[in-house]
Amino acid sequence: MPGLVFPSGSFVAYLFDCDGTIADSMPLHYQAWLEALAPHGCEFSGEDFYGWAGMPTDRIVERLNGKYGLRMPVAEVFAAKEAAYHRLIPTVRGVPEVVAALRDAPPRVKRAVVSGSPRASVERTLEFLGLRGYIDVVVAAEDYARPKPAPDPFLEAARRLGVEPARCLVFEDATLGIQSAQAAGMPWVFVDPRALAAERG
């Protein structure tokens, strides 16, 4: 699989981030954010959006409120953003190299999705891509107290799978996600959907 660099080692579980890793969905999430924030006159730069990748939706609203001195209702913006993304799901596409790694994982390798997005969003994305049946465990924003870059999301996935953290291999596109994997003591594979698309021509 060109573009994915696997570390050496024997792994018994693959842990995949969802947005930007399995699904090339980050542009859709950004569009959804801009729709949700427009009524409030709130800016959201592409730099901040990608820099905060992996952060739960409600925490992003709180971060934007602090940055711009706003008082946007977190629950309202959260709901509007998620509704906008759900409308866009039919246009989402998988990242072929990651989808292949997920579908063609070695026998007996367990598979989990570990996301900062709400469970409903993750489940719908996986269902649309036809991948839900390949996944043993989904860990979403509702399932841990401390989000990426804390190790909690990946450690929770390892716990649910019954696998030692060091035997897990993480697939991630975001800096916060890689920091989370490192904090959990897990090797990782960096995923760059745009670079992979360029390699495919």
PDB file of C-alpha atoms in Angstrom:
ATOM      1  CA  MET A   1       0.000   0.000   0.000  1.00  0.00           C
ATOM      2  CA  PRO A   2       1.950   3.025  -1.221  1.00  0.00           C
ATOM      3  CA  GLY A   3       2.178   5.946   1.116  1.00  0.00           C
ATOM      4  CA  LEU A   4       1.522   4.100   4.369  1.00  0.00           C
ATOM      5  CA  VAL A   5       4.722   3.419   6.283  1.00  0.00           C
ATOM      6  CA  PHE A   6       4.276   0.606   8.789  1.00  0.00           C
ATOM      7  CA  PRO A   7       6.613   0.296  11.789  1.00  0.00           C
ATOM      8  CA  SER A   8       8.229  -3.026  12.490  1.00  0.00           C
ATOM      9  CA  GLY A   9       6.604  -5.239  15.074  1.00  0.00           C
ATOM     10  CA  SER A  10       3.881  -7.787  15.637  1.00  0.00           C
ATOM     11  CA  PHE A  11       0.492  -6.229  16.310  1.00  0.00           C
ATOM     12  CA  VAL A  12      -2.725  -7.810  17.511  1.00  0.00           C
ATOM     13  CA  ALA A  13      -4.955  -4.760  17.055  1.00  0.00           C
ATOM     14  CA  TYR A  14      -5.287  -1.897  14.581  1.00  0.00           C
ATOM     15  CA  LEU A  15      -6.804   1.322  15.962  1.00  0.00           C
ATOM     16  CA  PHE A  16      -8.050   3.752  13.325  1.00  0.00           C
ATOM     17  CA  ASP A  17      -9.003   7.371  13.653  1.00  0.00           C
ATOM     18  CA  CYS A  18     -12.089   8.028  11.514  1.00  0.00           C
ATOM     19  CA  ASP A  19     -12.186  11.533  10.030  1.00  0.00           C
ATOM     20  CA  GLY A  20      -9.182  12.253   7.829  1.00  0.00           C
ATOM     21  CA  THR A  21      -7.874   8.704   8.271  1.00  0.00           C
ATOM     22  CA  ILE A  22     -10.472   6.122   7.205  1.00  0.00           C
ATOM     23  CA  ALA A  23     -12.725   8.758   5.652  1.00  0.00           C
ATOM     24  CA  ASP A  24     -11.496  11.691   3.583  1.00  0.00           C
ATOM     25  CA  SER A  25     -14.082  13.742   5.430  1.00  0.00           C
ATOM     26  CA  MET A  26     -12.186  16.690   6.851  1.00  0.00           C
ATOM     27  CA  PRO A  27     -13.247  19.097   4.053  1.00  0.00           C
ATOM     28  CA  LEU A  28     -16.861  18.094   4.721  1.00  0.00           C
ATOM     29  CA  HIS A  29     -16.486  18.700   8.448  1.00  0.00           C
ATOM     30  CA  TYR A  30     -14.986  22.118   7.710  1.00  0.00           C
ATOM     31  CA  GLN A  31     -17.925  22.979   5.453  1.00  0.00           C
ATOM     32  CA  ALA A  32     -20.298  21.849   8.210  1.00  0.00           C
ATOM     33  CA  TRP A  33     -18.499  24.030  10.741  1.00  0.00           C
ATOM     34  CA  LEU A  34     -18.725  27.098   8.516  1.00  0.00           C
ATOM     35  CA  GLU A  35     -22.467  26.523   8.064  1.00  0.00           C
ATOM     36  CA  ALA A  36     -23.017  26.148  11.811  1.00  0.00           C
ATOM     37  CA  LEU A  37     -20.923  29.180  12.751  1.00  0.00           C
ATOM     38  CA  ALA A  38     -22.229  31.574  10.090  1.00  0.00           C
ATOM     39  CA  PRO A  39     -25.343  32.658  12.057  1.00  0.00           C
ATOM     40  CA  HIS A  40     -23.065  33.667  14.928  1.00  0.00           C
ATOM     41  CA  GLY A  41     -20.601  35.608  12.808  1.00  0.00           C
ATOM     42  CA  CYS A  42     -17.765  33.424  14.052  1.00  0.00           C
ATOM     43  CA  GLU A  43     -14.610  32.891  12.047  1.00  0.00           C
ATOM     44  CA  PHE A  44     -12.885  29.519  11.850  1.00  0.00           C
ATOM     45  CA  SER A  45      -9.623  29.510   9.936  1.00  0.00           C
ATOM     46  CA  GLY A  46      -8.450  26.443   8.071  1.00  0.00           C
ATOM     47  CA  GLU A  47      -5.283  26.577  10.154  1.00  0.00           C
ATOM     48  CA  ASP A  48      -7.238  26.311  13.392  1.00  0.00           C
ATOM     49  CA  PHE A  49      -9.584  23.662  11.975  1.00  0.00           C
ATOM     50  CA  TYR A  50      -6.783  21.312  10.969  1.00  0.00           C
ATOM     51  CA  GLY A  51      -4.681  22.188  14.008  1.00  0.00           C
ATOM     52  CA  TRP A  52      -7.542  21.207  16.295  1.00  0.00           C
ATOM     53  CA  ALA A  53      -8.323  17.996  14.407  1.00  0.00           C
ATOM     54  CA  GLY A  54      -9.274  15.262  16.869  1.00  0.00           C
ATOM     55  CA  MET A  55     -10.722  17.693  19.405  1.00  0.00           C
ATOM     56  CA  PRO A  56     -14.377  16.981  20.341  1.00  0.00           C
ATOM     57  CA  THR A  57     -16.989  19.246  18.769  1.00  0.00           C
ATOM     58  CA  ASP A  58     -18.155  20.847  22.022  1.00  0.00           C
ATOM     59  CA  ARG A  59     -14.594  21.714  23.017  1.00  0.00           C
ATOM     60  CA  ILE A  60     -14.008  23.378  19.658  1.00  0.00           C
ATOM     61  CA  VAL A  61     -17.032  25.620  20.264  1.00  0.00           C
ATOM     62  CA  GLU A  62     -15.628  26.510  23.686  1.00  0.00           C
ATOM     63  CA  ARG A  63     -12.218  27.223  22.152  1.00  0.00           C
ATOM     64  CA  LEU A  64     -13.772  29.503  19.505  1.00  0.00           C
ATOM     65  CA  ASN A  65     -15.790  31.340  22.149  1.00  0.00           C
ATOM     66  CA  GLY A  66     -12.598  32.006  24.088  1.00  0.00           C
ATOM     67  CA  LYS A  67     -10.578  33.036  21.045  1.00  0.00           C
ATOM     68  CA  TYR A  68     -13.125  35.507  19.675  1.00  0.00           C
ATOM     69  CA  GLY A  69     -14.806  36.644  22.884  1.00  0.00           C
ATOM     70  CA  LEU A  70     -18.142  35.137  21.886  1.00  0.00           C
ATOM     71  CA  ARG A  71     -20.903  33.449  23.865  1.00  0.00           C
ATOM     72  CA  MET A  72     -22.188  30.964  21.330  1.00  0.00           C
ATOM     73  CA  PRO A  73     -24.412  28.331  22.967  1.00  0.00           C
ATOM     74  CA  VAL A  74     -22.333  25.177  22.849  1.00  0.00           C
ATOM     75  CA  ALA A  75     -25.239  22.740  22.523  1.00  0.00           C
ATOM     76  CA  GLU A  76     -26.874  24.755  19.726  1.00  0.00           C
ATOM     77  CA  VAL A  77     -23.724  25.050  17.633  1.00  0.00           C
ATOM     78  CA  PHE A  78     -22.854  21.411  18.321  1.00  0.00           C
ATOM     79  CA  ALA A  79     -26.260  20.282  17.038  1.00  0.00           C
ATOM     80  CA  ALA A  80     -26.104  22.540  13.970  1.00  0.00           C
ATOM     81  CA  LYS A  81     -22.635  21.345  13.033  1.00  0.00           C
ATOM     82  CA  GLU A  82     -23.519  17.682  13.395  1.00  0.00           C
ATOM     83  CA  ALA A  83     -26.742  18.128  11.405  1.00  0.00           C
ATOM     84  CA  ALA A  84     -24.815  19.828   8.605  1.00  0.00           C
ATOM     85  CA  TYR A  85     -22.229  17.033   8.503  1.00  0.00           C
ATOM     86  CA  HIS A  86     -24.922  14.337   8.449  1.00  0.00           C
ATOM     87  CA  ARG A  87     -26.407  16.014   5.369  1.00  0.00           C
ATOM     88  CA  LEU A  88     -22.995  15.848   3.707  1.00  0.00           C
ATOM     89  CA  ILE A  89     -22.217  12.194   4.533  1.00  0.00           C
ATOM     90  CA  PRO A  90     -23.485  10.918   1.151  1.00  0.00           C
ATOM     91  CA  THR A  91     -20.557  12.737  -0.481  1.00  0.00           C
ATOM     92  CA  VAL A  92     -17.857  11.236   1.763  1.00  0.00           C
ATOM     93  CA  ARG A  93     -15.209   8.939   0.326  1.00  0.00           C
ATOM     94  CA  GLY A  94     -12.829   6.521   1.997  1.00  0.00           C
ATOM     95  CA  VAL A  95      -9.042   6.831   1.918  1.00  0.00           C
ATOM     96  CA  PRO A  96      -8.258   3.762  -0.237  1.00  0.00           C
ATOM     97  CA  GLU A  97      -4.963   2.831   1.392  1.00  0.00           C
ATOM     98  CA  VAL A  98      -6.449   2.953   4.888  1.00  0.00           C
ATOM     99  CA  VAL A  99      -9.632   1.175   3.859  1.00  0.00           C
ATOM    100  CA  ALA A 100      -7.445  -1.598   2.423  1.00  0.00           C
ATOM    101  CA  ALA A 101      -5.439  -1.822   5.655  1.00  0.00           C
ATOM    102  CA  LEU A 102      -8.686  -2.110   7.600  1.00  0.00           C
ATOM    103  CA  ARG A 103     -10.363  -4.655   5.334  1.00  0.00           C
ATOM    104  CA  ASP A 104      -7.226  -6.717   4.718  1.00  0.00           C
ATOM    105  CA  ALA A 105      -5.827  -6.749   8.247  1.00  0.00           C
ATOM    106  CA  PRO A 106      -3.972  -9.982   9.053  1.00  0.00           C
ATOM    107  CA  PRO A 107      -6.067 -12.819  10.473  1.00  0.00           C
ATOM    108  CA  ARG A 108      -6.907 -12.479  14.173  1.00  0.00           C
ATOM    109  CA  VAL A 109      -5.978  -8.777  14.230  1.00  0.00           C
ATOM    110  CA  LYS A 110      -8.741  -6.888  16.041  1.00  0.00           C
ATOM    111  CA  ARG A 111      -9.921  -3.537  14.699  1.00  0.00           C
ATOM    112  CA  ALA A 112     -11.253  -0.460  16.461  1.00  0.00           C
ATOM    113  CA  VAL A 113     -12.181   3.065  15.431  1.00  0.00           C
ATOM    114  CA  VAL A 114     -11.125   5.766  17.899  1.00  0.00           C
ATOM    115  CA  SER A 115     -12.586   9.193  17.193  1.00  0.00           C
ATOM    116  CA  GLY A 116     -13.134  12.618  18.694  1.00  0.00           C
ATOM    117  CA  SER A 117     -16.449  12.862  16.869  1.00  0.00           C
ATOM    118  CA  PRO A 118     -19.819  11.902  18.376  1.00  0.00           C
ATOM    119  CA  ARG A 119     -20.768   8.240  18.060  1.00  0.00           C
ATOM    120  CA  ALA A 120     -23.714   8.961  15.751  1.00  0.00           C
ATOM    121  CA  SER A 121     -21.430  10.732  13.289  1.00  0.00           C
ATOM    122  CA  VAL A 122     -18.792   7.984  13.363  1.00  0.00           C
ATOM    123  CA  GLU A 123     -21.305   5.161  13.010  1.00  0.00           C
ATOM    124  CA  ARG A 124     -23.077   6.826  10.070  1.00  0.00           C
ATOM    125  CA  THR A 125     -19.794   7.486   8.284  1.00  0.00           C
ATOM    126  CA  LEU A 126     -18.666   3.872   8.713  1.00  0.00           C
ATOM    127  CA  GLU A 127     -22.054   2.541   7.624  1.00  0.00           C
ATOM    128  CA  PHE A 128     -22.073   4.731   4.525  1.00  0.00           C
ATOM    129  CA  LEU A 129     -18.589   3.511   3.561  1.00  0.00           C
ATOM    130  CA  GLY A 130     -19.663  -0.106   4.108  1.00  0.00           C
ATOM    131  CA  LEU A 131     -17.032  -0.646   6.807  1.00  0.00           C
ATOM    132  CA  ARG A 132     -19.000  -1.051  10.043  1.00  0.00           C
ATOM    133  CA  GLY A 133     -18.947  -4.835   9.789  1.00  0.00           C
ATOM    134  CA  TYR A 134     -15.139  -4.879   9.845  1.00  0.00           C
ATOM    135  CA  ILE A 135     -14.933  -2.991  13.146  1.00  0.00           C
ATOM    136  CA  ASP A 136     -14.941  -4.754  16.521  1.00  0.00           C
ATOM    137  CA  VAL A 137     -15.158  -1.639  18.708  1.00  0.00           C
ATOM    138  CA  VAL A 138     -16.017   2.036  18.201  1.00  0.00           C
ATOM    139  CA  VAL A 139     -14.708   4.513  20.778  1.00  0.00           C
ATOM    140  CA  ALA A 140     -16.224   7.967  20.266  1.00  0.00           C
ATOM    141  CA  ALA A 141     -16.277  11.304  22.058  1.00  0.00           C
ATOM    142  CA  GLU A 142     -18.843  10.097  24.610  1.00  0.00           C
ATOM    143  CA  ASP A 143     -16.586   7.268  25.790  1.00  0.00           C
ATOM    144  CA  TYR A 144     -13.745   9.059  27.598  1.00  0.00           C
ATOM    145  CA  ALA A 145     -13.152  12.070  29.838  1.00  0.00           C
ATOM    146  CA  ARG A 146      -9.912  13.401  28.355  1.00  0.00           C
ATOM    147  CA  PRO A 147      -9.739  13.711  24.555  1.00  0.00           C
ATOM    148  CA  LYS A 148      -6.698  13.465  22.308  1.00  0.00           C
ATOM    149  CA  PRO A 149      -3.814  14.330  22.873  1.00  0.00           C
ATOM    150  CA  ALA A 150      -4.432  12.538  26.191  1.00  0.00           C
ATOM    151  CA  PRO A 151      -3.938   8.767  25.875  1.00  0.00           C
ATOM    152  CA  ASP A 152      -7.444   7.976  27.148  1.00  0.00           C
ATOM    153  CA  PRO A 153      -9.232   7.343  23.806  1.00  0.00           C
ATOM    154  CA  PHE A 154      -6.697   4.782  22.573  1.00  0.00           C
ATOM    155  CA  LEU A 155      -6.273   3.184  25.994  1.00  0.00           C
ATOM    156  CA  GLU A 156     -10.046   2.768  26.220  1.00  0.00           C
ATOM    157  CA  ALA A 157     -10.048   1.013  22.833  1.00  0.00           C
ATOM    158  CA  ALA A 158      -7.258  -1.322  23.948  1.00  0.00           C
ATOM    159  CA  ARG A 159      -9.158  -2.068  27.165  1.00  0.00           C
ATOM    160  CA  ARG A 160     -12.348  -2.904  25.291  1.00  0.00           C
ATOM    161  CA  LEU A 161     -10.448  -5.128  22.864  1.00  0.00           C
ATOM    162  CA  GLY A 162      -8.548  -6.840  25.684  1.00  0.00           C
ATOM    163  CA  VAL A 163      -5.204  -6.002  24.097  1.00  0.00           C
ATOM    164  CA  GLU A 164      -1.986  -4.614  25.601  1.00  0.00           C
ATOM    165  CA  PRO A 165      -1.386  -1.029  24.395  1.00  0.00           C
ATOM    166  CA  ALA A 166       2.082  -1.838  23.034  1.00  0.00           C
ATOM    167  CA  ARG A 167       0.529  -4.480  20.751  1.00  0.00           C
ATOM    168  CA  CYS A 168      -1.786  -1.920  19.110  1.00  0.00           C
ATOM    169  CA  LEU A 169      -0.955  -0.052  15.899  1.00  0.00           C
ATOM    170  CA  VAL A 170      -2.611   3.354  15.493  1.00  0.00           C
ATOM    171  CA  PHE A 171      -3.537   4.955  12.151  1.00  0.00           C
ATOM    172  CA  GLU A 172      -3.829   8.747  12.461  1.00  0.00           C
ATOM    173  CA  ASP A 173      -3.851  11.889  10.318  1.00  0.00           C
ATOM    174  CA  ALA A 174      -3.755  14.536  13.063  1.00  0.00           C
ATOM    175  CA  THR A 175      -1.023  15.824  15.350  1.00  0.00           C
ATOM    176  CA  LEU A 176      -3.281  15.532  18.419  1.00  0.00           C
ATOM    177  CA  GLY A 177      -4.014  11.914  17.497  1.00  0.00           C
ATOM    178  CA  ILE A 178      -0.378  10.983  17.088  1.00  0.00           C
ATOM    179  CA  GLN A 179       0.431  12.631  20.420  1.00  0.00           C
ATOM    180  CA  SER A 180      -2.387  10.580  21.962  1.00  0.00           C
ATOM    181  CA  ALA A 181      -0.989   7.356  20.511  1.00  0.00           C
ATOM    182  CA  GLN A 182       2.487   8.199  21.766  1.00  0.00           C
ATOM    183  CA  ALA A 183       1.119   8.975  25.236  1.00  0.00           C
ATOM    184  CA  ALA A 184      -0.617   5.586  25.189  1.00  0.00           C
ATOM    185  CA  GLY A 185       2.649   3.839  24.315  1.00  0.00           C
ATOM    186  CA  MET A 186       1.382   2.742  20.907  1.00  0.00           C
ATOM    187  CA  PRO A 187       3.266   2.704  17.579  1.00  0.00           C
ATOM    188  CA  TRP A 188       1.540   4.653  14.809  1.00  0.00           C
ATOM    189  CA  VAL A 189       1.142   5.098  11.067  1.00  0.00           C
ATOM    190  CA  PHE A 190       0.795   8.659   9.743  1.00  0.00           C
ATOM    191  CA  VAL A 191      -1.984   9.168   7.189  1.00  0.00           C
ATOM    192  CA  ASP A 192      -1.989  12.180   4.836  1.00  0.00           C
ATOM    193  CA  PRO A 193      -5.001  11.882   2.511  1.00  0.00           C
ATOM    194  CA  ARG A 194      -3.829  14.669   0.197  1.00  0.00           C
ATOM    195  CA  ALA A 195      -0.343  13.206  -0.224  1.00  0.00           C
ATOM    196  CA  LEU A 196      -1.831   9.755  -0.823  1.00  0.00           C
ATOM    197  CA  ALA A 197      -4.176  11.171  -3.459  1.00  0.00           C
ATOM    198  CA  ALA A 198      -1.227  12.868  -5.178  1.00  0.00           C
ATOM    199  CA  GLU A 199       0.683   9.573  -5.234  1.00  0.00           C
ATOM    200  CA  ARG A 200      -2.276   7.862  -6.836  1.00  0.00           C
ATOM    201  CA  GLY A 201      -2.308  10.561  -9.487  1.00  0.00           C
TER     202      GLY A 201
END
